[in-house]
PDB file of N, CA and C in Angstrom:
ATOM      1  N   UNK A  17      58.504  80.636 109.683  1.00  0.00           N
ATOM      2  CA  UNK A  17      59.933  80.410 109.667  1.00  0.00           C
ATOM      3  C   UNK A  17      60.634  81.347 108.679  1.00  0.00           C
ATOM      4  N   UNK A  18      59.825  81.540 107.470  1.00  0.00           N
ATOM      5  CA  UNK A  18      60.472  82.572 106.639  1.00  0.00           C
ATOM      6  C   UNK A  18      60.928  84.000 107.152  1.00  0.00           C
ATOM      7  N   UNK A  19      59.437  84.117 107.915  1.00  0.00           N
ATOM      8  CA  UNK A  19      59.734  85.653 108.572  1.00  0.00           C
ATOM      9  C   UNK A  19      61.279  85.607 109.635  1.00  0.00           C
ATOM     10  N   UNK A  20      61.397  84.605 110.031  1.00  0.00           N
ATOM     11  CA  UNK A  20      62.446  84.387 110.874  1.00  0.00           C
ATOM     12  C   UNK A  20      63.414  85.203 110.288  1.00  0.00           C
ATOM     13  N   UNK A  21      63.864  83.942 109.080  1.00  0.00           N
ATOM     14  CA  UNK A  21      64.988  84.394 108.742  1.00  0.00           C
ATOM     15  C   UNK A  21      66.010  85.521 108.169  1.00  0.00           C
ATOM     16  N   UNK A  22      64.111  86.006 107.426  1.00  0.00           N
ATOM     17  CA  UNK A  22      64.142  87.397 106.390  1.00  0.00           C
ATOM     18  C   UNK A  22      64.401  88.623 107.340  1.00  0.00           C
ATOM     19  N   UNK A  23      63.875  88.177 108.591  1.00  0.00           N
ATOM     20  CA  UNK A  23      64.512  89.201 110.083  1.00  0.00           C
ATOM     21  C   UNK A  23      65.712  88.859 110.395  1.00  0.00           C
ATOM     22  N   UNK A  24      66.267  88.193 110.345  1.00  0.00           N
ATOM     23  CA  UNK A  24      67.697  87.805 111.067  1.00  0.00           C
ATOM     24  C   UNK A  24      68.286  88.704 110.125  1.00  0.00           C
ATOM     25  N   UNK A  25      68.220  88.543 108.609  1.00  0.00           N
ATOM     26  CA  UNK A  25      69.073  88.704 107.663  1.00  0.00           C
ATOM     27  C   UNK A  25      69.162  90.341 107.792  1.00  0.00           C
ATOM     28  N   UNK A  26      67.789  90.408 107.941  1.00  0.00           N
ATOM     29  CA  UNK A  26      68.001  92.394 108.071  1.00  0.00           C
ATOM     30  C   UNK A  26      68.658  93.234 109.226  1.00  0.00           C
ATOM     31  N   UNK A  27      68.779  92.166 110.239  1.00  0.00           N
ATOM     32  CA  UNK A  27      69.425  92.851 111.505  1.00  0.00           C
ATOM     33  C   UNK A  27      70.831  92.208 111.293  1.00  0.00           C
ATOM     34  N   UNK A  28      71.249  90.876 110.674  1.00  0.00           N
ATOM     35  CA  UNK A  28      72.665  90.990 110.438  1.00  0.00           C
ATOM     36  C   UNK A  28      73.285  91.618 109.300  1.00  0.00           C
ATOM     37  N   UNK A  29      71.946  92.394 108.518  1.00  0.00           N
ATOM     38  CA  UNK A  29      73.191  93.923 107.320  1.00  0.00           C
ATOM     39  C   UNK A  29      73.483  94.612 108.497  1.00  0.00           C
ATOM     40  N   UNK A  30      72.327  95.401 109.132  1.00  0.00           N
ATOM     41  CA  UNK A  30      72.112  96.308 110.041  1.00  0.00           C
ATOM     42  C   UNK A  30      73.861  96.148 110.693  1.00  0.00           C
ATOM     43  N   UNK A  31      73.642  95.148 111.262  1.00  0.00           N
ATOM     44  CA  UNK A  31      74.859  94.904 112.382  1.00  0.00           C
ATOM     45  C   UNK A  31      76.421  95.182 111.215  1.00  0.00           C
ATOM     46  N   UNK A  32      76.144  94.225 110.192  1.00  0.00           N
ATOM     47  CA  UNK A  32      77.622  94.259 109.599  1.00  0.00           C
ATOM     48  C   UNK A  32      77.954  95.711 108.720  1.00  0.00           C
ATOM     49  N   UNK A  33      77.121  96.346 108.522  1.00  0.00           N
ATOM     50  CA  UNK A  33      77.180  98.077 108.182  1.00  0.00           C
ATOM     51  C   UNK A  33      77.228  98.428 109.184  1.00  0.00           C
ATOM     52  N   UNK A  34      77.113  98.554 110.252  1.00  0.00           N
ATOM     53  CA  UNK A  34      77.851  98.881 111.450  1.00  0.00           C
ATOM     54  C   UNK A  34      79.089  98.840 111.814  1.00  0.00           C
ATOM     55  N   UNK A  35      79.811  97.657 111.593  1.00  0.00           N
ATOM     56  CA  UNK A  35      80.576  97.210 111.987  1.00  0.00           C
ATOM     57  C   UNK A  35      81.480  97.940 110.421  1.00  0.00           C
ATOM     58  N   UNK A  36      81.298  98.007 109.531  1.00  0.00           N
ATOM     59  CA  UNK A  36      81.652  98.652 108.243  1.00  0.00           C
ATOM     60  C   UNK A  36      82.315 100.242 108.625  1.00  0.00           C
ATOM     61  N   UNK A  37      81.434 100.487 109.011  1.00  0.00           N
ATOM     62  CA  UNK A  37      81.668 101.642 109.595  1.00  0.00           C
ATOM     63  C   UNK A  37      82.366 102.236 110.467  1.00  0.00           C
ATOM     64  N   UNK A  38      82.506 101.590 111.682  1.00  0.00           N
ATOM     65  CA  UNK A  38      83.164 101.855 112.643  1.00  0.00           C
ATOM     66  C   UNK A  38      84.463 101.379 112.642  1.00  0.00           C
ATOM     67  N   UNK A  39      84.115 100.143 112.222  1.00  0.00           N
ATOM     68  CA  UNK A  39      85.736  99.533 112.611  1.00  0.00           C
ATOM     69  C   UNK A  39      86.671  99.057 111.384  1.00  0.00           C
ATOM     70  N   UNK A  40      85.965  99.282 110.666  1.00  0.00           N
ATOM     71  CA  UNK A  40      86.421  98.353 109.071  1.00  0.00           C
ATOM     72  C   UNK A  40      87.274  99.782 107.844  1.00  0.00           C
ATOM     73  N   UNK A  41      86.341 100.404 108.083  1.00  0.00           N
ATOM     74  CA  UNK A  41      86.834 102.226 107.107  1.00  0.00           C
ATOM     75  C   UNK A  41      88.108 102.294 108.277  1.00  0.00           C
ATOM     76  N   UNK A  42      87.831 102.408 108.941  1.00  0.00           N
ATOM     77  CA  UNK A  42      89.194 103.621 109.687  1.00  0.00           C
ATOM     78  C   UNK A  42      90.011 103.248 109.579  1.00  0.00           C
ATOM     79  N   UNK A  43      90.390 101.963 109.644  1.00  0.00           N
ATOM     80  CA  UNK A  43      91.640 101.325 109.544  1.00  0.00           C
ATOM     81  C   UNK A  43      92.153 101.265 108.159  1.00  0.00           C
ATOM     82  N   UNK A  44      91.107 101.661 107.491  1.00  0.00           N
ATOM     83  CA  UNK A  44      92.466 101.897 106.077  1.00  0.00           C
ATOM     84  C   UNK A  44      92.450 103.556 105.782  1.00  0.00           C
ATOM     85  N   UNK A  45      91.933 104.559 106.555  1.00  0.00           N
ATOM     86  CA  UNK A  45      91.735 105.719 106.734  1.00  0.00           C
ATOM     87  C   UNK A  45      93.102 105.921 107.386  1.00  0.00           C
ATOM     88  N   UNK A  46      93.949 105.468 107.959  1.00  0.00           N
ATOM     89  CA  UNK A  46      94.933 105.626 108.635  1.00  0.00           C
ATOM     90  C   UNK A  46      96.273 106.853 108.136  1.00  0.00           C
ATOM     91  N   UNK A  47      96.530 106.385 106.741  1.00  0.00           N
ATOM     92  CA  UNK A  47      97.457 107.445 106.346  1.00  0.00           C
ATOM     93  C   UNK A  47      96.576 108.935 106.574  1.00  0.00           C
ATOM     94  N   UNK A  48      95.296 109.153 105.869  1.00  0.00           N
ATOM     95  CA  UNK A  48      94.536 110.250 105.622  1.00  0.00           C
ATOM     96  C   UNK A  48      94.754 110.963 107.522  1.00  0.00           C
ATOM     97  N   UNK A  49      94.565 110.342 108.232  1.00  0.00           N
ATOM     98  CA  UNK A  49      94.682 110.114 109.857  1.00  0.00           C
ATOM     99  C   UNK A  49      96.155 110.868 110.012  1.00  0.00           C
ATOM    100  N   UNK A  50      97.343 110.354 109.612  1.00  0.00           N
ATOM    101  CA  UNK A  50      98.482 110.925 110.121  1.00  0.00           C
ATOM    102  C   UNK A  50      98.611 112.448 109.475  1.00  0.00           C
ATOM    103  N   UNK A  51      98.300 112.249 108.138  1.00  0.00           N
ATOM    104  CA  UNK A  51      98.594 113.591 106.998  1.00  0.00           C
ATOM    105  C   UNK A  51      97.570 114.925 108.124  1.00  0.00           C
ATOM    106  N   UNK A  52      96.503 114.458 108.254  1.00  0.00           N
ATOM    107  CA  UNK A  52      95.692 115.617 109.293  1.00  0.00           C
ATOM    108  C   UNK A  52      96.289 116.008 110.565  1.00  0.00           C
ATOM    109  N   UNK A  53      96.744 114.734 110.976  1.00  0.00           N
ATOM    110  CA  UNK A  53      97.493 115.304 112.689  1.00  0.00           C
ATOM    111  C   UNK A  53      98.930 116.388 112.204  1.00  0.00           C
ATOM    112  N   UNK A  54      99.604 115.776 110.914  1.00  0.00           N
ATOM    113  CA  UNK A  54     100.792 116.706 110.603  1.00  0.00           C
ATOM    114  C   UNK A  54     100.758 118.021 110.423  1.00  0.00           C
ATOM    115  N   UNK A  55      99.141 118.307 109.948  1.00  0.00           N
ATOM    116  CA  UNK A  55      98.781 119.462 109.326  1.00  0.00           C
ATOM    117  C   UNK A  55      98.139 120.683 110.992  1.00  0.00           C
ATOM    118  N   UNK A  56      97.659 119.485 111.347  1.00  0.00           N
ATOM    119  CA  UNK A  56      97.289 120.051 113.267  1.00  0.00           C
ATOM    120  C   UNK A  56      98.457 120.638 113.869  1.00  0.00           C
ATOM    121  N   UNK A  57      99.638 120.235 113.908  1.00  0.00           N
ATOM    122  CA  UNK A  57     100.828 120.086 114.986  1.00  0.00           C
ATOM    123  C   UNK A  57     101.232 121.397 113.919  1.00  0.00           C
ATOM    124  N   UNK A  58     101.666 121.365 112.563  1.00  0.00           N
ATOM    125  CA  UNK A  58     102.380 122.644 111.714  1.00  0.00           C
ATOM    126  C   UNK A  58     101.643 123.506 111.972  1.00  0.00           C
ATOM    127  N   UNK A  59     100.328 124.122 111.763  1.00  0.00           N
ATOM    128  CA  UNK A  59      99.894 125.056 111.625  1.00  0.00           C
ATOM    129  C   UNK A  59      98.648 125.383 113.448  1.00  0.00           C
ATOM    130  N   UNK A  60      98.830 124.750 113.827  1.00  0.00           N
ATOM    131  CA  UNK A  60      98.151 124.551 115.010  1.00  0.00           C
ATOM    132  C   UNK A  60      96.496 124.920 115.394  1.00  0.00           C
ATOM    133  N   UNK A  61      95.804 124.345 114.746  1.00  0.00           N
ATOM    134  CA  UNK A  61      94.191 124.297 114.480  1.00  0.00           C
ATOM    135  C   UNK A  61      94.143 122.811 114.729  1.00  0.00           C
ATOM    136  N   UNK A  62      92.934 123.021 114.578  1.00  0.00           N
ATOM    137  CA  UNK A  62      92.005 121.788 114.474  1.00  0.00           C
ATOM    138  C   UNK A  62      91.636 121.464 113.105  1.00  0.00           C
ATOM    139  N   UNK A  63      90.676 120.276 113.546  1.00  0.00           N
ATOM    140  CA  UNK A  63      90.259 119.518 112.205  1.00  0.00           C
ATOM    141  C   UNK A  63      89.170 120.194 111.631  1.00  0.00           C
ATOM    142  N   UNK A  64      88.174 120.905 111.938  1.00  0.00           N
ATOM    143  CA  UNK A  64      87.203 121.694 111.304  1.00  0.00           C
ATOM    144  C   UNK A  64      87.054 122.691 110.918  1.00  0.00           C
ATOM    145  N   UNK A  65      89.035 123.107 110.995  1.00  0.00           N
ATOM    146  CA  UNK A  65      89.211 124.528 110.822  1.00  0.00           C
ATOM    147  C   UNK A  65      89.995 125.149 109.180  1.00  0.00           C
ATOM    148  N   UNK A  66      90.267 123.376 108.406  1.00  0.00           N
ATOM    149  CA  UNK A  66      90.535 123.426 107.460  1.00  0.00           C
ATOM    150  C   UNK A  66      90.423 122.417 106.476  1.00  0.00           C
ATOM    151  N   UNK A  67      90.583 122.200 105.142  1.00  0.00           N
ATOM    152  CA  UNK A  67      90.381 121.576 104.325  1.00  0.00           C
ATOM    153  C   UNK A  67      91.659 121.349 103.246  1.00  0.00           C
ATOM    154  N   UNK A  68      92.078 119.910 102.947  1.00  0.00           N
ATOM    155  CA  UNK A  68      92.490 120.133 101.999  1.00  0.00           C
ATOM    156  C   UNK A  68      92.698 119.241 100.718  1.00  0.00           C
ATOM    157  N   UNK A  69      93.458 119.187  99.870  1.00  0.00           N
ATOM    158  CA  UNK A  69      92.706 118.274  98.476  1.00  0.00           C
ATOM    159  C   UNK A  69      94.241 117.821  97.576  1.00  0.00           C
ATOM    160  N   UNK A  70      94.456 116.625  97.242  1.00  0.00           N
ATOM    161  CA  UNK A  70      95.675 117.079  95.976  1.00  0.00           C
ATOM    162  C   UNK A  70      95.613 117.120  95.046  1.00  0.00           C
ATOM    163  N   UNK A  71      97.080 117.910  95.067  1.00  0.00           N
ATOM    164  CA  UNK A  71      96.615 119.536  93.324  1.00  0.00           C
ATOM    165  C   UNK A  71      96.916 118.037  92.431  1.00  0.00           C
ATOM    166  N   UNK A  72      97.252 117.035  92.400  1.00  0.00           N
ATOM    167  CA  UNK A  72      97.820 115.800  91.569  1.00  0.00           C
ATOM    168  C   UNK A  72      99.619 116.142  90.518  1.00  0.00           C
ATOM    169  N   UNK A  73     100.125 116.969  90.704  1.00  0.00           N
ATOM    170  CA  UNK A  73     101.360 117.172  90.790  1.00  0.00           C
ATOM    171  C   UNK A  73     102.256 117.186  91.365  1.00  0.00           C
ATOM    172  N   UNK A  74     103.308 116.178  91.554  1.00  0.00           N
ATOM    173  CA  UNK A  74     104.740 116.079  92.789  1.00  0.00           C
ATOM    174  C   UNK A  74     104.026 115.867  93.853  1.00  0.00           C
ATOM    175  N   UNK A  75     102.915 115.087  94.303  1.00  0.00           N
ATOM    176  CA  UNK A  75     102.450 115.107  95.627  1.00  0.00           C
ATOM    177  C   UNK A  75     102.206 116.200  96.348  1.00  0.00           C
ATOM    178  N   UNK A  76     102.135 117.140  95.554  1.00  0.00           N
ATOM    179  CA  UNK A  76     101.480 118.737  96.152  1.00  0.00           C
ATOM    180  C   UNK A  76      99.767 118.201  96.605  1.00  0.00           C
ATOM    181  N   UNK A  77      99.683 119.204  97.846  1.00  0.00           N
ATOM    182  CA  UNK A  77      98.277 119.439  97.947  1.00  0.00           C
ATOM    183  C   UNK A  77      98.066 121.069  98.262  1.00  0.00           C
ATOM    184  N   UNK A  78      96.594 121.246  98.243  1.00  0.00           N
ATOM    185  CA  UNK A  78      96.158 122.273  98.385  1.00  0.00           C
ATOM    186  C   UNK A  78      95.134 122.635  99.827  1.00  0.00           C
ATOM    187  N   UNK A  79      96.095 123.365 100.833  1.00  0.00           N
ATOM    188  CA  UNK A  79      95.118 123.219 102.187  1.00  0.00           C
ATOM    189  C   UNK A  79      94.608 124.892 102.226  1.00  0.00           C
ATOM    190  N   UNK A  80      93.196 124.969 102.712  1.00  0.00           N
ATOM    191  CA  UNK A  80      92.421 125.968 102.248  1.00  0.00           C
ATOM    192  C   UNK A  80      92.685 126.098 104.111  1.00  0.00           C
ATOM    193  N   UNK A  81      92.733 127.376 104.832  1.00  0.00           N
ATOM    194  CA  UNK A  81      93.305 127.021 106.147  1.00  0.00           C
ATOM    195  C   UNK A  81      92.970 129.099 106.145  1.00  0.00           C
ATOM    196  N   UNK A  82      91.916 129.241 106.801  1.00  0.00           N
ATOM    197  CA  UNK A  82      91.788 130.805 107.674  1.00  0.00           C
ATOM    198  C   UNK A  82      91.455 131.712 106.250  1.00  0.00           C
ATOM    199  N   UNK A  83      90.829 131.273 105.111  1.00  0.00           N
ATOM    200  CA  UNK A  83      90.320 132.007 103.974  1.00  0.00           C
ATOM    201  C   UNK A  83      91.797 132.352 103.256  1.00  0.00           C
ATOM    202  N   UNK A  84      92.518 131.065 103.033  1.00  0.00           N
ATOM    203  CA  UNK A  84      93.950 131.341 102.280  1.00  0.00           C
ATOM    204  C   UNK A  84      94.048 129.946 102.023  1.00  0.00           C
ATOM    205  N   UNK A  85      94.628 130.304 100.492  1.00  0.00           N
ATOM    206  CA  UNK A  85      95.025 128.622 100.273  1.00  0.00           C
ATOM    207  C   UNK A  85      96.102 128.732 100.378  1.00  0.00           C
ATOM    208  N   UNK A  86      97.023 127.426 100.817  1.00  0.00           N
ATOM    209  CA  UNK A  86      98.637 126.901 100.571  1.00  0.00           C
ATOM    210  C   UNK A  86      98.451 125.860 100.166  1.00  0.00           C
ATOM    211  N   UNK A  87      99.501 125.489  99.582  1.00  0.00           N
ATOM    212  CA  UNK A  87     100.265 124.751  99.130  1.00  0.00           C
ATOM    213  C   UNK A  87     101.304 123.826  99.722  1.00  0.00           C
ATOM    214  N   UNK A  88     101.266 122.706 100.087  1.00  0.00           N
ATOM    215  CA  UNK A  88     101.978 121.860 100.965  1.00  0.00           C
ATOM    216  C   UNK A  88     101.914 121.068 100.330  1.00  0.00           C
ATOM    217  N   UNK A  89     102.934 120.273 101.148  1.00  0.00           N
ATOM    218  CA  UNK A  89     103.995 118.984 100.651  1.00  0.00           C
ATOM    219  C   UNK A  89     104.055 118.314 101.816  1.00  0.00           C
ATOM    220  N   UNK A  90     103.996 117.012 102.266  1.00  0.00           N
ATOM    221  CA  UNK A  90     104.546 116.325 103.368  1.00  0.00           C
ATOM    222  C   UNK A  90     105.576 115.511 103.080  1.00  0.00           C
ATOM    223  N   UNK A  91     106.280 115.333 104.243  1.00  0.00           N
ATOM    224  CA  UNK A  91     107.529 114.481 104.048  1.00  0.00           C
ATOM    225  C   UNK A  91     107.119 112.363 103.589  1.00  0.00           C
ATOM    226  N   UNK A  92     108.036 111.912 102.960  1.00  0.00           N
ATOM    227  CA  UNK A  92     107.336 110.479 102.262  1.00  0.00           C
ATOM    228  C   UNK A  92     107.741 109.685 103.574  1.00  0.00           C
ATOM    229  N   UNK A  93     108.470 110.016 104.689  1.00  0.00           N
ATOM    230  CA  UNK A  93     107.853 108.761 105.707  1.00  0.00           C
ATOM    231  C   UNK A  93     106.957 109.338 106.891  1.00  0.00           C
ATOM    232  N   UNK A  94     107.011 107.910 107.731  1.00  0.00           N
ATOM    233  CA  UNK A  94     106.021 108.280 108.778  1.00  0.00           C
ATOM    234  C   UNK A  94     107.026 108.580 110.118  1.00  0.00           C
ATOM    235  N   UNK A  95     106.757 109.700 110.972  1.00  0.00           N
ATOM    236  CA  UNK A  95     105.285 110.135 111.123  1.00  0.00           C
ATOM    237  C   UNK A  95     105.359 111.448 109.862  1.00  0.00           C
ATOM    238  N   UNK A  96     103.978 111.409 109.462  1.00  0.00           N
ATOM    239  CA  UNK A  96     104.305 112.938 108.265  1.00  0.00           C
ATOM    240  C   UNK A  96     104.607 114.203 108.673  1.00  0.00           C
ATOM    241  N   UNK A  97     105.310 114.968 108.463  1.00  0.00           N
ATOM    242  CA  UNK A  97     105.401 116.232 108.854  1.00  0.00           C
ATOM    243  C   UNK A  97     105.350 117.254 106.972  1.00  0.00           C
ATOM    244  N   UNK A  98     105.546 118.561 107.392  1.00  0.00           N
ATOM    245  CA  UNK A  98     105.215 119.034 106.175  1.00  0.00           C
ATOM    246  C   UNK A  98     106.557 119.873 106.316  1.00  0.00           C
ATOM    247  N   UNK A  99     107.045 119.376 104.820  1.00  0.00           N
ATOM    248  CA  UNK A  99     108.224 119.536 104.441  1.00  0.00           C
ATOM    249  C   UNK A  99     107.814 120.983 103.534  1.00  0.00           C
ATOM    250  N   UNK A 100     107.134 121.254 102.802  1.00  0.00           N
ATOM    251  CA  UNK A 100     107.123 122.664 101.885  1.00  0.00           C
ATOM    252  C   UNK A 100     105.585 123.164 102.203  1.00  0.00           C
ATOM    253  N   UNK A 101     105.935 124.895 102.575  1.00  0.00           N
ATOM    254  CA  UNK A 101     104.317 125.207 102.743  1.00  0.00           C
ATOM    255  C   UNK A 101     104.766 126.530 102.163  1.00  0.00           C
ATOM    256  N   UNK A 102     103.708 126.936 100.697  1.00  0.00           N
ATOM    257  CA  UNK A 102     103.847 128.404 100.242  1.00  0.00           C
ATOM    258  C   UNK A 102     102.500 128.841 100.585  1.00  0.00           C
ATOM    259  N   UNK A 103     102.285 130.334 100.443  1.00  0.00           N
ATOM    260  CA  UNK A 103     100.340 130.488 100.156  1.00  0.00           C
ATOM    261  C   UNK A 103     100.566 130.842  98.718  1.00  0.00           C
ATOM    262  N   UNK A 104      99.208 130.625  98.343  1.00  0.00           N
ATOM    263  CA  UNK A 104      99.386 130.472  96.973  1.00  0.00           C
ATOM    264  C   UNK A 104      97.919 132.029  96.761  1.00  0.00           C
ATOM    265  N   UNK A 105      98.589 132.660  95.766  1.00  0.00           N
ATOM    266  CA  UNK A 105      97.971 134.022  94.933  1.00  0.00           C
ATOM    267  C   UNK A 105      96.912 133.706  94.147  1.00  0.00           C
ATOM    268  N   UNK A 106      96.120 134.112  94.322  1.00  0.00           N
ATOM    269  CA  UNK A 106      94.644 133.599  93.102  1.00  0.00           C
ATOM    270  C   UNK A 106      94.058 134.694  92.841  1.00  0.00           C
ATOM    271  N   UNK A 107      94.554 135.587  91.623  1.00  0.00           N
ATOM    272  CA  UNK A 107      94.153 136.571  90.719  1.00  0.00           C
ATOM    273  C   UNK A 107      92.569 136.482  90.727  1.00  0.00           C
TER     274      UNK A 107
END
């Protein structure tokens, strides 16, 4: 009976890290979700075609996009669009 249960228990992590995963992350992934589609539609790539990070000042970030960094800003409602884009010079 022990073995029973000590099996149940390992196939219901199994199952609920599953379920962690799939359905539980994304849904609070959601803003990160719009900020990428804004960055898709402005500059017109895809998702594996760039990267980007914030600089932690004024809500600046830093998108690394075709071996060039910029500098962007998105607008504070939804849906996001990007309100300021410079490239930025790196001596």
């Amino acid at each position: 009976m022990e073995g029973f249960i000590l099996l149940g228990t390992f196939f219901l992590g199994i199952a609920s890290g599953y379920a962690l995963q799939t359905v539980i992350l994304p849904v609070f992934m959601f803003e990160e979700w719009l900020k990428d589609r804004a960055i898709q539609q402005y500059f017109q790539c895809k998702k594996n075609e760039y990267t980007y990070f914030e600089e932690g000042t004024d809500d600046f970030y830093i998108l690394t996009l075709n071996n060039q960094e910029r500098r962007i800003k998105f607008s504070t409602k939804r849906p996001y669009t990007i309100v300021y884009d410079r490239e930025v010079y790196v001596d």
